[in-house]
């Protein structure tokens, strides 16, 4: 839709285009649609991007709005210039101070203040969830506006931006004419601005064509890159071979930019939801000691959609706890069993194991948790009995107390607490079964955590994130300055990266076949990114060894692929390298390597739940997250759904390959 309005900033009529995604559910945030503002380049108006970029289909897929303003005031009364790079169509996103331009050419104020206020008033667009992007002159505008207004924008990216305008002819001409001098343009120069202070944006994305005719004289991305490096500003500068300054270039990579912003906006949406929606302690008086009927998503057949059914959840027996599930994150292990790949999978069953819950009632003999306590269930229990050699040892977390019955899909007494309304029993899953609004757990599987930490984030400590963190902190004990290679940058792999950065690893190499993982890997701490598909004829372990001379001190497989496990071992450092298997391989798979790899000093080891003891260590992880020692847990949450009936959608999202963790809030 194109909109014309009278502008106070420019004293003219202005036109902008706006795209709003179509959705029967409406905006994903109560504040309105997340929005990306696009700023166009010299000679353009709002129609160029709208008609040539192909962006709207990607925005629809990601659920974000796009606003495209004009590049300058226009009209017969507006001062102009015969040249293409000054005057109408070339407002340069500044507030002019020189006559005759100062009356109308106030594009900075228009973009930063007036236009968003109008859009937010007339359309259901969020005033909080805003990102900004642009091309050429518009890329310059996006960079300087985001850097100068970090409180207004969640993320920023650009195509072929004018990075250092005080040092190029386009910028010098604009600043001289609009501001009176080139020096006055310093406050509108992205390179100068970023050199003074690192921005709060964890990463800025820039795409630049190597065949761009303006690259050397006008755009100067190398100056911006150098300034970012000096202040530690995250920057992903992608130099694209074969591309010029045209809209074909934009259309080729606009999907990447839309997704880049959508991910950042989604994370902010999650953070806002956690602040705005305090979790209520469940009312328990009517249900204590009695069966509860609730909804659950039940797997009746492998690789078939889960079915929402009313299930009866029996009260807890001795040593058991019944909880109200508040939220749950989807893990690949759930999908592995649902797909039929797990030979121990039993149906009908209620899946789910990365949960945040509140205690509704307790059985006889339960002392470690009480009604109203916030807990994270653990699939690796911790009995803490003095005669348990596993719980008593610092070497392992693999308590076997209820392993046999847990593997059989029943509670420790050999029976289930779930049944359908017709009396058909339903199997438990991993001792947790959190795809249900209520579930029953063994007391020794309940980690009591601080109620101050949002359960929507705490649930991630129930499996994947803890596993990756613990592989570094507990299993391999990485030392400061070490080199690390992480195969597979999903949630577990990124948790390995985060922990490696926390302990001071000197070099962290991320390896993934998905090129989009480079940006998110940088946000978590990788220093290098390698895509095996970029050179398929060279074994990846050889490439890593060549990058590091002798290999990495510590390597981690987070894929569950036995060939990758071998590659991870064989690029571990000669003489002392340690390789840790984290990913769970399919049933019946075996690992192999030449014995000489071990004879020459490499060690091969594995980890389950990162070596953390559920009841002792998960509360500590939550406390660290609360006090800032373990920041950014929300970055793992790429998708949020609502209602227990959302699990089929969550599975599809995870299978798409674009998801780290999808959290479903009940």
XYZ file of C-alpha atoms in Angstrom:
666
model
C 0.000 0.000 0.000
C 1.235 3.500 -0.860
C 0.391 6.294 1.572
C 0.604 10.058 1.027
C 0.621 12.472 3.940
C 1.577 15.997 4.895
C 4.942 16.105 6.636
C 5.888 18.526 9.368
C 9.579 17.678 8.995
C 9.827 18.400 5.258
C 6.945 20.895 4.935
C 5.800 18.902 1.894
C 3.651 15.958 1.034
C 5.564 12.702 1.505
C 4.849 9.214 0.180
C 5.785 5.857 1.649
C 4.918 2.219 0.943
C 3.984 -0.235 3.666
C 3.659 -4.013 3.631
C 1.752 -5.801 6.414
C 1.868 -9.634 6.516
C -1.449 -11.407 6.152
C -2.267 -13.578 9.157
C -5.477 -14.891 10.634
C -3.790 -14.696 14.010
C -2.845 -11.025 13.692
C 0.421 -9.506 14.891
C 2.694 -11.815 16.903
C 3.313 -9.116 19.511
C 0.772 -7.157 21.546
C 2.704 -4.013 20.630
C 2.077 -4.626 16.915
C 3.862 -6.053 13.920
C 7.667 -6.162 14.064
C 8.840 -3.826 11.318
C 11.845 -3.263 9.080
C 12.369 0.246 7.708
C 14.033 0.217 4.283
C 15.946 3.284 3.057
C 16.604 3.528 -0.675
C 19.523 4.980 -2.591
C 20.193 7.904 -4.917
C 17.466 8.749 -7.488
C 15.050 6.185 -5.969
C 11.644 6.576 -4.413
C 9.545 4.021 -2.510
C 8.559 2.077 -5.641
C 12.022 0.817 -6.594
C 12.382 -1.481 -3.620
C 8.708 -2.440 -3.582
C 8.727 -3.555 -7.206
C 12.234 -4.951 -7.713
C 13.525 -6.507 -4.473
C 11.115 -9.427 -3.993
C 11.281 -8.748 -0.255
C 7.606 -8.962 0.618
C 7.322 -12.732 0.156
C 10.142 -13.243 2.643
C 8.674 -10.701 5.042
C 5.373 -12.576 4.903
C 7.133 -15.846 5.729
C 8.904 -14.270 8.697
C 5.906 -12.285 9.945
C 7.409 -8.793 9.717
C 6.129 -5.550 8.229
C 8.212 -3.371 5.894
C 8.021 0.422 5.564
C 9.659 2.081 2.536
C 9.862 5.907 2.574
C 10.905 8.215 -0.237
C 14.520 9.396 -0.365
C 13.822 13.135 -0.166
C 11.107 15.776 -0.167
C 9.702 16.478 -3.634
C 7.676 19.159 -5.416
C 8.014 22.280 -7.517
C 8.584 24.406 -4.418
C 11.364 22.166 -3.109
C 14.942 23.243 -3.950
C 16.588 20.916 -6.448
C 19.767 20.383 -8.442
C 20.297 19.129 -11.976
C 22.769 16.485 -10.812
C 21.475 13.026 -9.833
C 23.434 12.976 -6.564
C 22.078 16.133 -4.915
C 18.648 17.602 -4.264
C 15.420 15.715 -4.926
C 16.027 11.961 -4.803
C 19.217 12.525 -2.829
C 18.287 13.744 0.639
C 21.167 11.819 2.218
C 19.170 11.297 5.451
C 20.496 14.428 7.164
C 18.868 17.516 8.667
C 20.007 20.341 6.390
C 21.256 23.509 8.036
C 22.007 25.574 4.923
C 19.589 27.709 2.888
C 17.656 27.033 0.774
C 17.610 23.349 1.814
C 17.066 23.671 5.565
C 13.308 24.236 5.227
C 12.569 20.916 3.498
C 15.560 18.584 3.654
C 15.131 17.162 7.144
C 15.084 13.497 6.241
C 16.852 12.413 9.423
C 14.043 13.721 11.633
C 11.448 12.391 9.218
C 12.825 8.837 9.273
C 13.703 8.679 12.969
C 10.685 10.421 14.488
C 7.817 11.543 12.263
C 7.371 8.531 9.978
C 7.451 5.863 12.748
C 4.957 7.877 14.828
C 2.555 8.035 11.891
C 2.942 4.356 10.986
C 2.486 3.258 14.574
C -0.671 5.361 14.908
C -2.356 4.373 11.648
C -1.210 0.749 11.328
C -0.733 -1.973 13.924
C 3.055 -1.643 13.780
C 5.198 -1.936 16.881
C 6.957 1.149 18.318
C 9.442 -1.172 20.020
C 10.189 -3.933 17.518
C 11.952 -1.928 14.787
C 14.931 -2.722 12.571
C 16.470 -0.766 9.707
C 18.079 -1.654 6.381
C 19.030 0.178 3.203
C 21.033 0.353 -0.014
C 23.812 2.718 -1.061
C 22.774 6.171 0.239
C 20.015 4.322 2.109
C 22.606 1.941 3.556
C 24.458 4.985 4.827
C 21.195 6.235 6.318
C 20.430 2.902 7.974
C 23.881 2.679 9.551
C 24.027 6.205 10.936
C 20.438 6.196 12.163
C 20.881 2.863 13.957
C 24.228 3.836 15.478
C 22.899 7.205 16.673
C 19.648 5.701 18.005
C 20.406 2.312 19.566
C 17.360 2.647 21.822
C 15.029 2.771 18.816
C 16.231 -0.153 16.666
C 16.829 -3.831 17.366
C 19.152 -4.517 14.414
C 20.726 -2.947 11.339
C 21.989 -4.182 7.978
C 22.875 -2.657 4.612
C 23.584 -3.341 0.947
C 26.597 -1.531 -0.539
C 26.363 1.365 1.931
C 28.288 4.605 1.659
C 30.350 3.785 4.722
C 32.663 6.779 5.036
C 30.887 9.699 3.324
C 33.238 12.417 4.559
C 35.907 10.684 2.467
C 33.994 10.172 -0.804
C 32.674 12.530 -3.510
C 28.973 11.738 -2.961
C 29.170 12.449 0.746
C 31.406 15.471 0.458
C 29.052 17.087 -2.057
C 26.002 16.383 0.103
C 27.580 17.605 3.335
C 28.956 20.756 1.720
C 25.577 21.611 0.222
C 23.236 20.595 3.048
C 25.444 21.290 6.084
C 27.917 23.942 4.923
C 31.082 21.851 5.208
C 32.401 18.330 4.962
C 33.510 18.472 8.591
C 29.919 19.110 9.630
C 29.077 15.738 8.112
C 31.096 13.861 10.711
C 27.942 13.324 12.781
C 26.426 11.547 9.763
C 29.446 9.366 8.934
C 29.023 5.724 10.048
C 32.757 5.041 10.156
C 33.423 8.051 12.378
C 30.448 7.295 14.608
C 31.348 3.640 15.202
C 35.012 4.471 15.797
C 34.000 6.508 18.846
C 31.999 3.800 20.585
C 30.908 0.222 19.981
C 27.168 -0.023 19.375
C 24.907 -2.393 21.365
C 24.159 -4.400 18.192
C 25.890 -7.755 18.521
C 26.416 -7.937 14.753
C 25.881 -5.649 11.755
C 25.271 -7.357 8.412
C 26.595 -5.765 5.205
C 26.574 -7.231 1.696
C 28.849 -5.672 -0.913
C 29.259 -6.651 -4.574
C 32.865 -7.047 -5.690
C 31.986 -5.830 -9.206
C 30.284 -2.692 -7.865
C 31.476 0.246 -9.993
C 31.315 2.557 -6.952
C 33.159 0.290 -4.513
C 36.584 1.915 -4.353
C 35.724 5.595 -4.781
C 32.350 5.992 -3.072
C 31.490 3.113 -0.708
C 34.677 2.315 1.267
C 33.509 -0.669 3.370
C 37.095 -1.398 4.379
C 37.150 1.822 6.445
C 34.018 0.781 8.329
C 35.402 -2.723 8.850
C 38.609 -1.326 10.322
C 36.701 1.009 12.650
C 34.492 -1.854 13.848
C 37.527 -4.027 14.536
C 39.158 -1.328 16.663
C 36.167 -1.035 19.019
C 35.171 -4.706 18.984
C 31.962 -4.144 17.029
C 30.502 -7.328 15.557
C 30.356 -7.057 11.767
C 29.566 -9.563 9.056
C 30.839 -8.042 5.814
C 30.071 -10.367 2.898
C 31.955 -9.494 -0.302
C 29.890 -11.047 -3.087
C 31.717 -11.986 -6.271
C 30.037 -11.084 -9.566
C 27.564 -8.547 -8.178
C 27.291 -4.857 -9.033
C 25.355 -1.958 -7.455
C 22.009 -2.953 -8.999
C 18.696 -4.210 -7.639
C 19.581 -7.671 -8.941
C 22.162 -7.671 -6.168
C 19.558 -6.693 -3.575
C 17.057 -9.284 -4.818
C 19.710 -12.004 -4.571
C 20.354 -11.507 -0.870
C 17.306 -9.739 0.539
C 15.995 -13.014 2.002
C 19.113 -13.247 4.176
C 18.590 -9.717 5.467
C 14.899 -10.216 6.201
C 15.705 -13.355 8.194
C 18.599 -11.604 9.972
C 16.244 -8.895 11.228
C 13.346 -11.265 11.899
C 15.529 -13.360 14.199
C 16.609 -10.290 16.168
C 13.056 -8.980 16.392
C 11.782 -12.378 17.496
C 14.293 -12.499 20.336
C 13.141 -9.085 21.504
C 9.510 -10.235 21.312
C 10.357 -13.124 23.619
C 12.098 -10.847 26.092
C 9.109 -8.498 26.161
C 6.704 -11.378 26.695
C 8.707 -12.603 29.652
C 8.570 -9.207 31.320
C 4.900 -8.582 30.553
C 3.526 -11.972 31.508
C 4.419 -13.007 35.056
C 3.765 -16.679 35.699
C 1.030 -17.432 38.186
C 1.379 -20.180 40.743
C -1.311 -22.785 40.006
C -4.253 -23.163 42.335
C -3.854 -26.547 43.954
C -6.454 -27.030 46.648
C -9.036 -28.750 44.448
C -6.649 -31.156 42.754
C -4.400 -32.394 45.543
C -4.797 -36.127 45.994
C -7.243 -36.409 43.085
C -6.876 -37.165 39.375
C -6.687 -34.136 37.079
C -8.116 -34.086 33.571
C -6.151 -31.897 31.199
C -5.080 -31.636 27.584
C -2.023 -33.371 26.174
C -0.587 -33.987 22.722
C -0.373 -37.774 22.404
C 1.733 -39.739 19.900
C -0.345 -42.711 18.750
C 1.723 -43.609 15.656
C 5.298 -42.873 14.608
C 5.758 -39.988 12.175
C 2.057 -39.132 12.326
C 0.674 -35.856 13.721
C 0.277 -35.740 17.473
C -3.329 -35.759 18.645
C -4.778 -33.461 21.293
C -6.642 -35.565 23.826
C -8.089 -35.136 27.265
C -5.961 -37.260 29.572
C -6.341 -38.176 33.208
C -3.249 -37.495 35.297
C -3.259 -39.488 38.524
C -2.051 -37.962 41.793
C 1.586 -38.546 42.729
C 2.550 -41.635 44.695
C 5.353 -41.913 47.246
C 8.478 -40.092 46.092
C 6.632 -38.418 43.220
C 5.636 -34.877 42.289
C 2.786 -33.651 40.093
C 3.476 -30.396 38.275
C 1.689 -27.900 36.084
C 3.760 -27.488 32.925
C 4.133 -23.800 32.092
C 6.280 -24.079 28.988
C 8.389 -26.508 27.035
C 11.161 -26.289 24.438
C 11.271 -28.766 21.564
C 14.427 -30.882 21.378
C 15.634 -33.073 18.511
C 15.363 -36.062 20.866
C 11.589 -35.599 20.971
C 11.458 -35.588 17.168
C 13.860 -38.543 16.976
C 11.432 -40.687 18.972
C 8.329 -39.297 17.267
C 9.791 -40.110 13.838
C 10.183 -43.793 14.725
C 13.989 -43.745 14.693
C 14.253 -44.677 18.381
C 14.165 -48.486 18.746
C 13.112 -48.055 22.387
C 10.231 -45.737 21.491
C 6.898 -46.826 22.993
C 3.429 -45.702 21.941
C 0.982 -44.292 22.794
C 3.129 -41.791 24.649
C 3.324 -38.161 25.705
C 6.654 -36.769 24.554
C 8.538 -33.689 25.774
C 11.382 -33.207 28.253
C 12.733 -29.581 28.184
C 10.194 -28.015 30.505
C 9.578 -25.333 33.054
C 6.914 -26.234 35.613
C 5.385 -25.414 38.993
C 4.697 -28.022 41.653
C 0.953 -28.698 42.018
C 1.090 -31.493 44.616
C 3.566 -33.936 46.168
C 3.361 -37.569 47.184
C 4.270 -39.127 50.549
C 7.891 -38.765 51.582
C 8.714 -35.855 49.264
C 10.826 -33.273 51.088
C 12.991 -31.458 48.520
C 10.169 -29.557 46.777
C 6.857 -28.086 47.920
C 3.634 -26.887 46.321
C 4.282 -23.703 44.336
C 7.999 -24.336 43.774
C 9.391 -23.644 40.306
C 11.229 -26.632 38.877
C 13.080 -27.799 35.778
C 12.618 -31.553 35.233
C 15.748 -33.559 34.486
C 15.864 -36.652 32.308
C 19.055 -37.572 34.167
C 17.864 -38.029 37.780
C 19.964 -37.539 40.894
C 18.981 -39.701 43.847
C 21.800 -38.317 46.069
C 21.675 -41.423 48.262
C 24.868 -42.178 50.149
C 25.096 -45.698 48.746
C 24.808 -44.520 45.113
C 28.374 -44.637 43.809
C 27.350 -42.520 40.815
C 25.790 -39.656 42.772
C 28.658 -39.792 45.274
C 31.293 -39.445 42.542
C 32.390 -36.181 40.968
C 33.291 -38.143 37.839
C 29.753 -38.725 36.537
C 26.145 -37.626 36.647
C 24.670 -40.921 35.408
C 22.530 -41.988 38.352
C 20.906 -45.361 37.490
C 18.277 -45.287 40.268
C 15.216 -45.224 37.987
C 16.850 -45.769 34.604
C 15.267 -49.156 33.936
C 11.671 -48.080 34.556
C 12.224 -44.720 32.857
C 13.329 -46.573 29.726
C 10.167 -48.699 29.903
C 7.934 -45.619 29.861
C 6.610 -46.019 33.408
C 7.105 -44.554 36.855
C 9.443 -46.239 39.403
C 6.668 -48.554 40.627
C 6.187 -49.892 37.095
C 2.890 -48.150 36.323
C 1.821 -45.053 34.395
C 0.194 -41.918 35.793
C -1.458 -41.143 32.429
C -4.527 -42.635 30.858
C -7.125 -41.701 28.284
C -10.697 -41.104 29.354
C -11.525 -44.678 28.284
C -8.859 -46.015 30.652
C -6.157 -46.749 28.040
C -2.746 -46.231 29.702
C -0.237 -43.870 28.093
C 3.516 -44.278 28.336
C 5.775 -41.685 29.937
C 8.757 -40.337 27.968
C 12.240 -39.827 29.440
C 10.585 -39.656 32.849
C 9.053 -36.277 32.017
C 6.268 -36.177 29.332
C 5.858 -32.414 29.201
C 3.674 -32.214 26.092
C 0.882 -32.308 28.680
C -0.547 -29.499 30.768
C 0.150 -31.601 33.880
C 2.642 -34.407 34.421
C 4.032 -36.555 37.225
C 7.765 -36.770 37.933
C 10.017 -38.641 40.300
C 11.184 -36.321 43.055
C 14.779 -37.143 42.148
C 14.137 -35.679 38.668
C 13.076 -32.248 39.954
C 15.556 -29.372 40.060
C 14.134 -26.610 42.258
C 15.082 -23.221 40.837
C 14.714 -19.563 41.737
C 11.216 -18.251 40.931
C 12.829 -14.978 39.840
C 14.027 -16.493 36.565
C 11.451 -16.828 33.749
C 10.478 -20.444 33.160
C 10.356 -19.718 29.411
C 14.142 -19.443 29.557
C 14.798 -21.826 32.438
C 13.317 -24.736 30.469
C 16.340 -24.608 28.148
C 18.498 -25.837 31.028
C 16.562 -29.118 30.951
C 18.621 -30.557 28.101
C 20.348 -28.985 25.104
C 21.861 -25.777 26.457
C 23.094 -27.452 29.642
C 24.567 -30.279 27.588
C 26.633 -27.909 25.457
C 27.749 -25.768 28.374
C 28.709 -28.775 30.474
C 30.671 -30.440 27.676
C 33.100 -27.512 27.944
C 32.902 -26.712 31.650
C 32.699 -30.235 33.103
C 33.618 -32.928 30.606
C 36.627 -31.468 28.805
C 37.444 -28.533 31.118
C 38.711 -26.153 28.433
C 41.546 -23.850 29.529
C 41.923 -20.146 28.653
C 43.668 -19.595 25.334
C 42.713 -23.005 23.941
C 41.618 -23.581 20.367
C 38.185 -25.136 19.889
C 36.304 -26.598 16.919
C 32.544 -27.150 17.112
C 30.848 -29.336 14.509
C 27.170 -28.428 14.191
C 25.896 -24.998 15.232
C 22.473 -25.922 16.540
C 21.449 -25.078 20.085
C 23.852 -27.604 21.629
C 26.764 -26.524 19.450
C 26.157 -22.848 20.147
C 26.079 -23.612 23.864
C 29.522 -25.193 23.415
C 30.618 -21.984 21.674
C 29.187 -19.818 24.460
C 30.931 -21.825 27.159
C 34.234 -21.811 25.257
C 34.060 -18.044 25.002
C 33.181 -17.777 28.702
C 36.318 -19.676 29.756
C 38.543 -17.619 27.449
C 39.196 -19.899 24.490
C 41.512 -18.135 22.086
C 40.070 -19.425 18.834
C 36.621 -20.932 18.287
C 35.956 -22.481 14.884
C 32.335 -23.195 13.980
C 31.659 -25.828 11.326
C 28.232 -26.162 9.679
C 26.824 -26.887 6.222
C 24.277 -24.076 6.629
C 25.932 -20.764 5.656
C 23.363 -18.814 7.685
C 24.878 -20.238 10.855
C 27.906 -17.970 10.432
C 26.057 -14.861 11.615
C 24.412 -16.508 14.599
C 27.672 -18.277 15.439
C 29.426 -14.922 15.586
C 26.774 -13.680 17.984
C 27.640 -16.534 20.344
C 31.412 -16.246 19.977
C 32.909 -18.101 17.000
C 36.026 -16.495 15.576
C 36.041 -18.537 12.350
C 33.373 -20.248 10.255
C 33.937 -23.174 7.920
C 31.342 -24.695 5.593
C 32.387 -28.217 4.493
C 30.388 -27.773 1.288
C 32.622 -24.908 0.169
C 35.361 -27.444 -0.583
C 33.694 -30.878 -0.713
C 36.770 -32.569 -2.186
C 38.903 -31.809 0.875
C 38.108 -33.665 4.117
C 36.955 -31.166 6.699
C 39.428 -32.492 9.266
C 42.258 -31.704 6.854
C 40.994 -28.167 6.383
C 40.827 -27.589 10.145
C 44.335 -28.988 10.655
C 45.668 -26.726 7.900
C 43.997 -23.717 9.534
C 45.594 -24.489 12.909
C 48.879 -26.231 11.948
C 48.388 -29.204 14.321
C 44.668 -29.192 14.963
C 42.504 -27.856 17.775
C 42.997 -28.470 21.479
C 39.331 -29.398 21.884
C 36.793 -30.547 19.313
C 33.098 -31.351 19.705
C 30.633 -33.277 17.595
C 27.119 -31.884 18.050
C 25.570 -33.585 15.014
C 25.067 -37.248 15.902
C 26.700 -38.170 12.580
C 29.381 -40.846 13.031
C 31.413 -39.555 10.076
C 31.483 -36.126 11.688
C 32.519 -37.712 14.996
C 35.526 -39.189 13.217
C 36.349 -35.870 11.562
C 36.185 -34.118 14.927
C 38.639 -36.586 16.458
C 41.039 -36.417 13.538
C 41.338 -32.624 13.687
C 42.092 -32.685 17.424
C 45.626 -31.543 18.262
C 48.399 -34.087 17.848
C 49.777 -35.079 21.243
C 47.001 -33.791 23.502
C 43.826 -33.010 21.569
C 40.522 -34.004 23.165
C 37.414 -34.766 21.109
C 34.020 -34.967 22.784
C 31.002 -36.758 21.324
C 27.786 -34.946 22.253
C 25.401 -35.767 19.415
C 23.458 -39.014 19.752
C 23.855 -41.273 16.710
C 21.054 -43.351 15.252
C 20.546 -46.802 16.716
C 23.095 -49.362 15.541
C 25.648 -46.823 14.299
C 29.315 -47.357 15.177
C 32.265 -44.978 15.243
C 35.652 -45.745 13.739
C 39.089 -44.271 13.202
C 42.622 -45.516 12.751
C 44.142 -46.538 16.105
C 47.133 -44.353 15.224
C 44.926 -41.299 15.887
C 44.718 -42.347 19.534
C 48.295 -43.615 19.768
C 49.477 -40.130 18.831
C 47.905 -38.624 21.909
C 44.326 -37.781 21.054
C 41.553 -38.607 23.510
C 38.002 -39.557 22.557
C 35.282 -39.050 25.126
C 31.556 -38.398 25.426
C 29.108 -36.558 27.624
C 25.476 -36.857 28.714
C 23.706 -33.720 29.935
C 27.128 -32.100 30.019
C 28.057 -33.932 33.190
C 25.689 -31.775 35.236
C 23.894 -33.335 38.193
C 20.267 -32.307 37.781
C 19.213 -31.307 41.281
C 22.564 -29.827 42.328
C 23.705 -28.052 39.181
C 20.641 -26.848 37.280
C 19.687 -24.434 40.112
C 23.251 -23.091 39.958
C 22.972 -22.507 36.204
C 19.771 -20.575 36.751
C 21.420 -18.491 39.478
C 24.313 -17.702 37.129
C 21.841 -16.589 34.477
C 20.109 -14.367 37.041
C 23.272 -12.641 38.208
C 24.637 -12.074 34.711
C 27.378 -14.703 34.706
C 25.498 -16.679 32.036
C 23.901 -14.052 29.767
C 21.942 -14.317 26.549
C 19.971 -17.517 27.121
C 17.076 -15.964 25.196
C 19.231 -16.002 22.042
C 18.610 -19.727 21.740
C 14.854 -19.137 21.450
C 14.116 -18.487 17.791
C 10.403 -19.286 17.845
C 7.589 -18.984 20.408
C 4.171 -20.620 20.139
C 1.240 -20.627 22.535
C -0.953 -23.479 23.735
C -0.327 -27.188 24.196
C -1.985 -27.845 20.829
C 0.924 -26.113 19.018
C 3.302 -29.068 19.071
C 2.740 -30.236 15.492
C 3.584 -26.716 14.307
C 6.668 -26.728 16.517
C 7.865 -29.990 14.948
C 7.486 -28.536 11.449
C 9.444 -25.450 12.505
C 12.283 -27.539 13.932
C 12.423 -29.696 10.798
C 12.722 -26.559 8.631
C 16.312 -26.109 9.803
C 15.745 -22.467 10.794
C 15.092 -23.173 14.471
C 17.374 -23.406 17.476
C 14.697 -23.794 20.114
C 10.951 -23.370 19.729
C 9.341 -22.688 23.104
C 5.651 -23.459 23.535
C 3.993 -21.575 26.373
C 0.906 -23.215 27.810
